[in-house]
PDB file of C-alpha atoms and ligand atoms in Angstrom:
ATOM      1  CA  MET A  11      54.069  -1.265-242.061  1.00 50.00           C
ATOM      2  CA  LEU A  12      56.861  -3.413-241.528  1.00 52.00           C
ATOM      3  CA  GLN A  13      58.815  -2.876-238.271  1.00 54.00           C
ATOM      4  CA  GLN A  14      62.074  -2.035-237.879  1.00 54.00           C
ATOM      5  CA  PRO A  15      63.990  -5.104-235.894  1.00 54.00           C
ATOM      6  CA  LEU A  16      65.219  -4.586-232.686  1.00 59.00           C
ATOM      7  CA  ALA A  17      68.857  -3.790-232.100  1.00 60.00           C
ATOM      8  CA  ALA A  18      69.923  -6.807-230.333  1.00 66.00           C
ATOM      9  CA  ALA A  19      69.614  -5.747-226.782  1.00 74.00           C
ATOM     10  CA  LYS A  20      73.250  -4.512-225.091  1.00 77.00           C
ATOM     11  CA  PRO A  21      73.914  -7.680-221.894  1.00 88.00           C
ATOM     12  CA  PRO A  22      73.939  -6.458-218.852  1.00 92.00           C
ATOM     13  CA  PRO A  23      77.544  -5.670-217.339  1.00 95.00           C
ATOM     14  CA  PRO A  24      78.806  -8.017-214.783  1.00 97.00           C
ATOM     15  CA  VAL A  25      77.207  -6.995-211.062  1.00 98.00           C
ATOM     16  CA  HIS A  26      80.571  -7.798-209.214  1.00 98.00           C
ATOM     17  CA  VAL A  27      84.431  -7.553-210.684  1.00 98.00           C
ATOM     18  CA  ALA A  28      86.999  -9.038-208.388  1.00 98.00           C
ATOM     19  CA  ILE A  29      90.047  -8.979-209.556  1.00 99.00           C
ATOM     20  CA  ILE A  30      93.418 -10.594-208.574  1.00 98.00           C
ATOM     21  CA  MET A  31      95.928  -7.575-209.136  1.00 98.00           C
ATOM     22  CA  ASP A  32      98.848  -9.366-210.147  1.00 98.00           C
ATOM     23  CA  GLY A  33     102.338  -8.840-212.188  1.00 98.00           C
ATOM     24  CA  ASN A  34     103.796  -5.574-210.625  1.00 98.00           C
ATOM     25  CA  GLY A  35     106.875  -6.749-210.271  1.00 98.00           C
ATOM     26  CA  ARG A  36     107.532  -7.900-213.368  1.00 98.00           C
ATOM     27  CA  TRP A  37     106.287  -4.822-214.869  1.00 98.00           C
ATOM     28  CA  ALA A  38     109.023  -2.944-212.569  1.00 98.00           C
ATOM     29  CA  LYS A  39     111.640  -4.698-213.886  1.00 98.00           C
ATOM     30  CA  ALA A  40     111.379  -5.220-217.213  1.00 98.00           C
ATOM     31  CA  ARG A  41     111.949  -1.759-216.824  1.00 98.00           C
ATOM     32  CA  GLY A  42     115.120  -1.909-215.039  1.00 98.00           C
ATOM     33  CA  LEU A  43     113.182  -0.237-211.765  1.00 98.00           C
ATOM     34  CA  PRO A  44     112.396  -1.740-207.983  1.00 97.00           C
ATOM     35  CA  ARG A  45     109.423  -3.265-207.734  1.00 97.00           C
ATOM     36  CA  VAL A  46     107.686  -0.427-205.713  1.00 97.00           C
ATOM     37  CA  ALA A  47     107.533   1.457-208.991  1.00 98.00           C
ATOM     38  CA  GLY A  48     105.416  -1.040-210.083  1.00 98.00           C
ATOM     39  CA  HIS A  49     102.960  -1.098-207.243  1.00 98.00           C
ATOM     40  CA  ARG A  50     102.829   2.560-207.808  1.00 98.00           C
ATOM     41  CA  ALA A  51     101.958   2.235-211.155  1.00 98.00           C
ATOM     42  CA  GLY A  52      99.586  -0.586-209.912  1.00 98.00           C
ATOM     43  CA  ALA A  53      98.040   2.076-207.690  1.00 97.00           C
ATOM     44  CA  ASP A  54      97.338   4.374-211.192  1.00 97.00           C
ATOM     45  CA  ALA A  55      95.908   1.128-212.791  1.00 98.00           C
ATOM     46  CA  VAL A  56      93.461   0.684-209.336  1.00 98.00           C
ATOM     47  CA  ARG A  57      92.152   4.142-210.494  1.00 96.00           C
ATOM     48  CA  ARG A  58      91.459   3.498-214.078  1.00 97.00           C
ATOM     49  CA  THR A  59      90.025   0.368-213.345  1.00 98.00           C
ATOM     50  CA  LEU A  60      87.567   1.718-210.634  1.00 97.00           C
ATOM     51  CA  TYR A  61      85.960   4.391-212.416  1.00 95.00           C
ATOM     52  CA  ALA A  62      86.062   2.765-215.921  1.00 98.00           C
ATOM     53  CA  CYS A  63      84.215  -0.249-213.870  1.00 98.00           C
ATOM     54  CA  ARG A  64      81.395   2.946-212.458  1.00 96.00           C
ATOM     55  CA  ASP A  65      81.182   3.747-216.549  1.00 96.00           C
ATOM     56  CA  LEU A  66      80.331   0.714-217.832  1.00 97.00           C
ATOM     57  CA  GLY A  67      78.066  -0.059-214.966  1.00 97.00           C
ATOM     58  CA  VAL A  68      79.407  -2.727-213.073  1.00 98.00           C
ATOM     59  CA  ARG A  69      78.628  -1.831-209.466  1.00 98.00           C
ATOM     60  CA  TYR A  70      80.518  -3.723-207.369  1.00 98.00           C
ATOM     61  CA  LEU A  71      85.000  -3.770-207.163  1.00 98.00           C
ATOM     62  CA  THR A  72      86.703  -6.424-205.248  1.00 98.00           C
ATOM     63  CA  LEU A  73      90.598  -6.203-205.281  1.00 98.00           C
ATOM     64  CA  TYR A  74      92.844  -8.183-203.975  1.00 98.00           C
ATOM     65  CA  ALA A  75      95.572  -5.376-202.385  1.00 98.00           C
ATOM     66  CA  PHE A  76      97.247  -7.380-199.604  1.00 98.00           C
ATOM     67  CA  SER A  77      97.334 -11.467-198.905  1.00 97.00           C
ATOM     68  CA  SER A  78      97.389 -12.941-195.381  1.00 97.00           C
ATOM     69  CA  GLU A  79     100.728 -14.324-197.086  1.00 96.00           C
ATOM     70  CA  ASN A  80     101.939 -10.845-198.166  1.00 97.00           C
ATOM     71  CA  TRP A  81     103.411 -10.949-195.021  1.00 98.00           C
ATOM     72  CA  LYS A  82     106.210 -13.251-196.653  1.00 97.00           C
ATOM     73  CA  ARG A  83     107.400 -10.089-198.634  1.00 97.00           C
ATOM     74  CA  PRO A  84     110.585  -8.638-197.226  1.00 97.00           C
ATOM     75  CA  PRO A  85     109.638  -5.970-194.502  1.00 98.00           C
ATOM     76  CA  THR A  86     110.392  -3.002-197.423  1.00 97.00           C
ATOM     77  CA  GLU A  87     108.247  -4.155-199.855  1.00 97.00           C
ATOM     78  CA  VAL A  88     105.680  -4.373-197.078  1.00 98.00           C
ATOM     79  CA  GLU A  89     106.354  -0.977-195.680  1.00 98.00           C
ATOM     80  CA  ASP A  90     106.210   0.203-199.469  1.00 98.00           C
ATOM     81  CA  LEU A  91     102.460  -1.310-199.483  1.00 98.00           C
ATOM     82  CA  PHE A  92     101.146  -0.159-197.097  1.00 98.00           C
ATOM     83  CA  GLY A  93     102.244   3.141-197.963  1.00 98.00           C
ATOM     84  CA  LEU A  94     100.758   3.069-201.115  1.00 97.00           C
ATOM     85  CA  LEU A  95      97.281   1.661-199.724  1.00 97.00           C
ATOM     86  CA  ARG A  96      97.906   5.051-196.757  1.00 97.00           C
ATOM     87  CA  LEU A  97      98.337   7.053-199.317  1.00 96.00           C
ATOM     88  CA  TYR A  98      95.247   5.993-201.053  1.00 96.00           C
ATOM     89  CA  LEU A  99      92.951   6.252-198.530  1.00 95.00           C
ATOM     90  CA  ARG A 100      94.315   9.911-197.824  1.00 95.00           C
ATOM     91  CA  ARG A 101      94.001  10.921-201.162  1.00 94.00           C
ATOM     92  CA  GLU A 102      91.209   9.055-202.938  1.00 95.00           C
ATOM     93  CA  LEU A 103      88.618   9.071-200.583  1.00 96.00           C
ATOM     94  CA  ALA A 104      86.887  12.667-201.193  1.00 95.00           C
ATOM     95  CA  GLU A 105      87.020  12.048-204.610  1.00 96.00           C
ATOM     96  CA  LEU A 106      85.805   8.423-204.213  1.00 96.00           C
ATOM     97  CA  HIS A 107      83.059  10.279-202.091  1.00 97.00           C
ATOM     98  CA  ALA A 108      82.112  12.769-204.439  1.00 97.00           C
ATOM     99  CA  ASN A 109      81.847  10.179-206.895  1.00 96.00           C
ATOM    100  CA  GLY A 110      79.092   8.647-204.558  1.00 96.00           C
ATOM    101  CA  VAL A 111      81.336   5.692-204.085  1.00 97.00           C
ATOM    102  CA  ARG A 112      80.936   3.045-200.953  1.00 98.00           C
ATOM    103  CA  LEU A 113      84.686   1.791-199.190  1.00 98.00           C
ATOM    104  CA  ARG A 114      84.256  -1.221-197.674  1.00 98.00           C
ATOM    105  CA  VAL A 115      87.585  -3.305-196.456  1.00 98.00           C
ATOM    106  CA  ILE A 116      87.514  -7.260-196.182  1.00 98.00           C
ATOM    107  CA  GLY A 117      90.121  -9.347-193.942  1.00 98.00           C
ATOM    108  CA  GLU A 118      91.617  -9.332-190.516  1.00 97.00           C
ATOM    109  CA  ARG A 119      92.430  -6.139-188.785  1.00 97.00           C
ATOM    110  CA  SER A 120      93.932  -7.325-186.221  1.00 96.00           C
ATOM    111  CA  ARG A 121      97.396  -7.807-187.455  1.00 96.00           C
ATOM    112  CA  LEU A 122      97.564  -3.716-189.151  1.00 98.00           C
ATOM    113  CA  ALA A 123      99.004  -0.805-188.090  1.00 98.00           C
ATOM    114  CA  PRO A 124      96.417   1.695-185.878  1.00 98.00           C
ATOM    115  CA  ASP A 125      96.560   4.448-188.023  1.00 98.00           C
ATOM    116  CA  VAL A 126      95.488   2.075-191.147  1.00 98.00           C
ATOM    117  CA  VAL A 127      92.977   0.810-189.195  1.00 98.00           C
ATOM    118  CA  ALA A 128      91.993   4.296-188.044  1.00 98.00           C
ATOM    119  CA  LEU A 129      91.523   5.451-191.875  1.00 98.00           C
ATOM    120  CA  ILE A 130      90.158   2.341-193.111  1.00 98.00           C
ATOM    121  CA  THR A 131      87.266   2.820-189.822  1.00 98.00           C
ATOM    122  CA  ASP A 132      86.537   6.874-191.107  1.00 97.00           C
ATOM    123  CA  ALA A 133      86.740   5.892-195.181  1.00 98.00           C
ATOM    124  CA  GLU A 134      83.953   3.375-194.148  1.00 98.00           C
ATOM    125  CA  LYS A 135      82.014   5.593-192.029  1.00 98.00           C
ATOM    126  CA  MET A 136      82.282   8.605-194.374  1.00 97.00           C
ATOM    127  CA  THR A 137      81.580   6.726-197.651  1.00 98.00           C
ATOM    128  CA  ALA A 138      78.503   4.173-195.620  1.00 98.00           C
ATOM    129  CA  GLY A 139      75.544   6.406-197.197  1.00 98.00           C
ATOM    130  CA  ASN A 140      76.712   5.991-201.054  1.00 98.00           C
ATOM    131  CA  THR A 141      75.119   4.156-203.453  1.00 96.00           C
ATOM    132  CA  ARG A 142      75.661   4.185-206.647  1.00 96.00           C
ATOM    133  CA  PHE A 143      79.554   1.737-206.520  1.00 98.00           C
ATOM    134  CA  THR A 144      80.711  -0.515-203.827  1.00 98.00           C
ATOM    135  CA  LEU A 145      84.821  -0.625-204.137  1.00 98.00           C
ATOM    136  CA  ILE A 146      85.686  -3.539-201.491  1.00 98.00           C
ATOM    137  CA  ILE A 147      89.203  -3.463-200.641  1.00 98.00           C
ATOM    138  CA  ALA A 148      91.030  -6.598-199.360  1.00 98.00           C
ATOM    139  CA  ILE A 149      93.618  -6.407-196.893  1.00 98.00           C
ATOM    140  CA  ASN A 150      95.693  -8.813-194.711  1.00 98.00           C
ATOM    141  CA  TYR A 151      92.701 -11.150-196.399  1.00 98.00           C
ATOM    142  CA  GLY A 152      92.539 -15.056-196.654  1.00 98.00           C
ATOM    143  CA  GLY A 153      89.739 -16.822-197.616  1.00 98.00           C
ATOM    144  CA  GLN A 154      90.238 -19.679-195.647  1.00 98.00           C
ATOM    145  CA  ALA A 155      90.347 -17.801-192.529  1.00 98.00           C
ATOM    146  CA  GLU A 156      87.782 -15.683-193.311  1.00 98.00           C
ATOM    147  CA  ILE A 157      85.322 -19.276-193.645  1.00 98.00           C
ATOM    148  CA  VAL A 158      86.970 -20.315-190.311  1.00 98.00           C
ATOM    149  CA  ALA A 159      85.828 -17.022-188.505  1.00 98.00           C
ATOM    150  CA  ALA A 160      82.734 -17.304-189.592  1.00 98.00           C
ATOM    151  CA  ALA A 161      82.854 -20.956-188.326  1.00 98.00           C
ATOM    152  CA  ARG A 162      83.822 -19.852-184.955  1.00 98.00           C
ATOM    153  CA  ARG A 163      81.650 -17.422-184.594  1.00 97.00           C
ATOM    154  CA  LEU A 164      78.456 -19.816-185.554  1.00 97.00           C
ATOM    155  CA  ALA A 165      79.804 -21.905-183.126  1.00 98.00           C
ATOM    156  CA  GLU A 166      79.798 -19.585-180.350  1.00 98.00           C
ATOM    157  CA  GLU A 167      76.004 -18.647-180.797  1.00 97.00           C
ATOM    158  CA  ALA A 168      74.906 -21.928-181.373  1.00 97.00           C
ATOM    159  CA  LYS A 169      77.177 -22.475-178.064  1.00 97.00           C
ATOM    160  CA  SER A 170      75.926 -19.692-176.315  1.00 97.00           C
ATOM    161  CA  GLY A 171      72.128 -21.234-177.032  1.00 96.00           C
ATOM    162  CA  ARG A 172      71.377 -18.087-179.106  1.00 96.00           C
ATOM    163  CA  LEU A 173      71.155 -20.673-182.457  1.00 96.00           C
ATOM    164  CA  ASP A 174      70.511 -23.550-183.286  1.00 96.00           C
ATOM    165  CA  PRO A 175      72.842 -25.835-185.401  1.00 96.00           C
ATOM    166  CA  ALA A 176      69.984 -27.351-187.576  1.00 97.00           C
ATOM    167  CA  ALA A 177      69.116 -23.800-188.736  1.00 96.00           C
ATOM    168  CA  ILE A 178      72.514 -23.049-189.610  1.00 97.00           C
ATOM    169  CA  ASP A 179      72.335 -23.217-193.489  1.00 98.00           C
ATOM    170  CA  GLU A 180      74.406 -20.905-196.630  1.00 97.00           C
ATOM    171  CA  ALA A 181      72.508 -18.092-196.423  1.00 97.00           C
ATOM    172  CA  MET A 182      73.390 -18.008-192.630  1.00 97.00           C
ATOM    173  CA  PHE A 183      76.737 -18.969-193.244  1.00 98.00           C
ATOM    174  CA  GLU A 184      77.184 -16.492-196.017  1.00 97.00           C
ATOM    175  CA  ARG A 185      75.862 -13.291-193.489  1.00 97.00           C
ATOM    176  CA  PHE A 186      78.766 -14.235-191.230  1.00 98.00           C
ATOM    177  CA  LEU A 187      81.512 -13.752-193.877  1.00 98.00           C
ATOM    178  CA  ASP A 188      83.378 -10.085-194.355  1.00 98.00           C
ATOM    179  CA  THR A 189      81.441 -10.085-197.388  1.00 98.00           C
ATOM    180  CA  HIS A 190      77.555 -10.260-195.954  1.00 97.00           C
ATOM    181  CA  GLU A 191      75.241  -7.946-197.939  1.00 95.00           C
ATOM    182  CA  ILE A 192      77.763  -8.073-200.867  1.00 98.00           C
ATOM    183  CA  PRO A 193      76.334  -9.699-203.761  1.00 98.00           C
ATOM    184  CA  ASN A 194      79.203 -12.617-204.885  1.00 98.00           C
ATOM    185  CA  PRO A 195      81.390 -11.657-207.522  1.00 98.00           C
ATOM    186  CA  ASP A 196      80.049 -12.796-211.141  1.00 98.00           C
ATOM    187  CA  LEU A 197      83.864 -12.460-213.137  1.00 98.00           C
ATOM    188  CA  LEU A 198      86.899 -13.041-211.203  1.00 98.00           C
ATOM    189  CA  ILE A 199      89.974 -11.209-213.252  1.00 98.00           C
ATOM    190  CA  ARG A 200      93.699 -12.245-212.305  1.00 98.00           C
ATOM    191  CA  THR A 201      96.452 -10.344-214.260  1.00 98.00           C
ATOM    192  CA  SER A 202      99.856 -11.462-215.453  1.00 98.00           C
ATOM    193  CA  GLY A 203      98.808 -15.386-216.688  1.00 98.00           C
ATOM    194  CA  GLU A 204      98.885 -16.836-213.263  1.00 97.00           C
ATOM    195  CA  GLN A 205      95.998 -18.951-212.947  1.00 98.00           C
ATOM    196  CA  ARG A 206      95.857 -19.660-209.165  1.00 97.00           C
ATOM    197  CA  LEU A 207      93.163 -18.051-206.849  1.00 98.00           C
ATOM    198  CA  SER A 208      95.002 -17.727-204.100  1.00 98.00           C
ATOM    199  CA  ASN A 209      92.784 -18.064-200.933  1.00 98.00           C
ATOM    200  CA  PHE A 210      90.697 -15.286-202.687  1.00 98.00           C
ATOM    201  CA  LEU A 211      86.952 -15.038-202.419  1.00 98.00           C
ATOM    202  CA  LEU A 212      87.238 -18.929-202.123  1.00 98.00           C
ATOM    203  CA  TRP A 213      83.469 -19.191-200.981  1.00 98.00           C
ATOM    204  CA  GLN A 214      81.994 -16.397-202.877  1.00 98.00           C
ATOM    205  CA  SER A 215      83.349 -17.533-206.422  1.00 98.00           C
ATOM    206  CA  ALA A 216      81.519 -20.919-206.237  1.00 97.00           C
ATOM    207  CA  TYR A 217      79.925 -20.012-209.655  1.00 96.00           C
ATOM    208  CA  THR A 218      82.211 -17.050-210.739  1.00 97.00           C
ATOM    209  CA  GLU A 219      83.396 -16.818-213.926  1.00 97.00           C
ATOM    210  CA  PHE A 220      87.482 -16.865-214.091  1.00 98.00           C
ATOM    211  CA  LEU A 221      89.066 -14.563-216.152  1.00 98.00           C
ATOM    212  CA  PHE A 222      93.001 -15.300-216.699  1.00 98.00           C
ATOM    213  CA  THR A 223      94.655 -12.449-218.852  1.00 98.00           C
ATOM    214  CA  PRO A 224      98.683 -12.421-219.735  1.00 98.00           C
ATOM    215  CA  THR A 225      97.995  -8.088-219.018  1.00 98.00           C
ATOM    216  CA  LEU A 226     100.278  -7.294-216.455  1.00 98.00           C
ATOM    217  CA  TRP A 227      98.212  -4.958-213.822  1.00 98.00           C
ATOM    218  CA  PRO A 228     100.080  -1.978-214.254  1.00 98.00           C
ATOM    219  CA  ASP A 229      98.506  -2.325-217.820  1.00 98.00           C
ATOM    220  CA  PHE A 230      95.685  -2.911-216.944  1.00 98.00           C
ATOM    221  CA  GLY A 231      92.817   0.007-217.287  1.00 98.00           C
ATOM    222  CA  ARG A 232      89.386   0.295-219.540  1.00 97.00           C
ATOM    223  CA  GLU A 233      90.432  -1.352-222.868  1.00 98.00           C
ATOM    224  CA  ALA A 234      91.240  -4.472-220.745  1.00 98.00           C
ATOM    225  CA  LEU A 235      88.284  -4.420-219.123  1.00 98.00           C
ATOM    226  CA  GLU A 236      85.983  -4.153-221.436  1.00 97.00           C
ATOM    227  CA  GLU A 237      87.883  -7.354-223.544  1.00 97.00           C
ATOM    228  CA  ALA A 238      87.151  -9.303-220.300  1.00 98.00           C
ATOM    229  CA  ILE A 239      83.581  -8.137-219.784  1.00 97.00           C
ATOM    230  CA  ASP A 240      82.979  -8.837-223.599  1.00 96.00           C
ATOM    231  CA  GLU A 241      84.765 -12.530-223.008  1.00 96.00           C
ATOM    232  CA  PHE A 242      82.150 -12.836-219.933  1.00 96.00           C
ATOM    233  CA  HIS A 243      79.134 -11.982-221.663  1.00 95.00           C
ATOM    234  CA  ARG A 244      80.506 -15.021-224.733  1.00 93.00           C
ATOM    235  CA  ARG A 245      80.292 -17.486-221.098  1.00 91.00           C
ATOM    236  CA  GLU A 246      77.158 -19.525-220.609  1.00 76.00           C
ATOM    237  CA  ARG A 247      76.218 -19.220-217.126  1.00 71.00           C
ATOM    238  CA  ARG A 248      74.297 -22.263-216.057  1.00 74.00           C
ATOM    239  CA  PHE A 249      74.849 -21.855-212.494  1.00 77.00           C
ATOM    240  CA  GLY A 250      74.532 -25.761-212.226  1.00 80.00           C
ATOM    241  CA  ALA A 251      71.320 -26.118-214.564  1.00 81.00           C
ATOM    242  CA  ALA A 252      71.519 -28.725-217.608  1.00 79.00           C
ATOM    243  CA  GLY A 253      72.534 -26.936-221.021  1.00 71.00           C
ATOM    244  CA  GLU A 254      70.402 -27.056-223.884  1.00 62.00           C
TER     245      GLU A 254
HETATM  246  C1  LIG B  19     100.942  -8.497-207.435  1.00 53.74           C
HETATM  247  O1  LIG B  19     102.227  -7.917-207.985  1.00 53.74           O
HETATM  248  C2  LIG B  19     100.610  -7.223-206.421  1.00 53.74           C
HETATM  249  C3  LIG B  19      99.963  -6.774-205.353  1.00 53.74           C
HETATM  250  C4  LIG B  19     100.834  -7.878-204.227  1.00 53.74           C
HETATM  251  C5  LIG B  19      99.888  -5.429-204.572  1.00 53.74           C
HETATM  252  C6  LIG B  19      98.797  -5.174-205.003  1.00 53.74           C
HETATM  253  C7  LIG B  19      98.635  -3.407-204.617  1.00 53.74           C
HETATM  254  C8  LIG B  19      98.890  -2.675-205.519  1.00 53.74           C
HETATM  255  C9  LIG B  19      98.276  -2.605-207.098  1.00 53.74           C
HETATM  256  C10 LIG B  19      99.159  -0.934-204.900  1.00 53.74           C
HETATM  257  C11 LIG B  19      98.027  -0.663-203.744  1.00 53.74           C
HETATM  258  C12 LIG B  19      96.693  -0.872-204.327  1.00 53.74           C
HETATM  259  C13 LIG B  19      95.666  -0.013-203.997  1.00 53.74           C
HETATM  260  C14 LIG B  19      93.954  -0.433-203.686  1.00 53.74           C
HETATM  261  C15 LIG B  19      95.576   1.283-204.051  1.00 53.74           C
HETATM  262  P1  LIG B  19     103.508  -8.892-207.561  1.00 53.74           P
HETATM  263  O2  LIG B  19     104.524  -7.745-206.954  1.00 53.74           O
HETATM  264  O3  LIG B  19     102.965 -10.163-207.030  1.00 53.74           O
HETATM  265  O4  LIG B  19     104.186  -9.465-208.876  1.00 53.74           O
HETATM  266  P2  LIG B  19     104.708 -10.417-209.815  1.00 53.74           P
HETATM  267  O5  LIG B  19     104.306 -11.435-209.613  1.00 53.74           O
HETATM  268  O6  LIG B  19     105.096  -9.750-211.112  1.00 53.74           O
HETATM  269  O7  LIG B  19     106.248 -10.000-208.946  1.00 53.74           O
END
């Protein structure tokens, strides 16, 4: 009997997708709206993209919500962005939890308002046991500062005699980063046509595939994500090995 040809197996989705959400301001400007309207529409794109990731089998999503450079924006815009983050953490938390989403926040917390820190800590505590999906939000995050902080902590351990400097290797270094226990991103997407890393996940993106799309962040959603994952599947990842 003739064997049926096997259907081509669908390649596995990227385990971890990271996104630099860019273009909110331009989206608003094109509509004659204030910048905050772009950020609000951006928060809707966050919701769409998160659930699209989960449905497509992605396990980790990291979003660059506020960089350590974003403090240079006008104070009213900074307030608007933190207003949206507060709203997101308050309004979406129950739904995230019900959907098995674990929330982690990376970045330097000492400069954040105490109520924001409390919202983050509570959300992390409440969702800590969820295993289905991990949402990582980068707030006051900068990759260089994260690496320096890890180096400082390692130096302190060595100074106190708890650590032999000769034992420091990449695996140990990673344990001192904000992203410890999170796999490195497979795919990093930046929206709005800019082609820069802007101090995002510098250590973690050593072997990440980068995808730059002209789509503005508020227009991003399931369809754009599917296209990005299709492009990811067309790439050949070699992790430094020789090609065929
Ligand atoms: C970049 O667009 C976007 C940001 C700096 C902020 C991203 C924040 C959100 C999407 C809202 C809330 C986030 C969460 C996680 C709920 P831009 O203002 O630099 O756009 P432009 O380059 O067109 O001016």
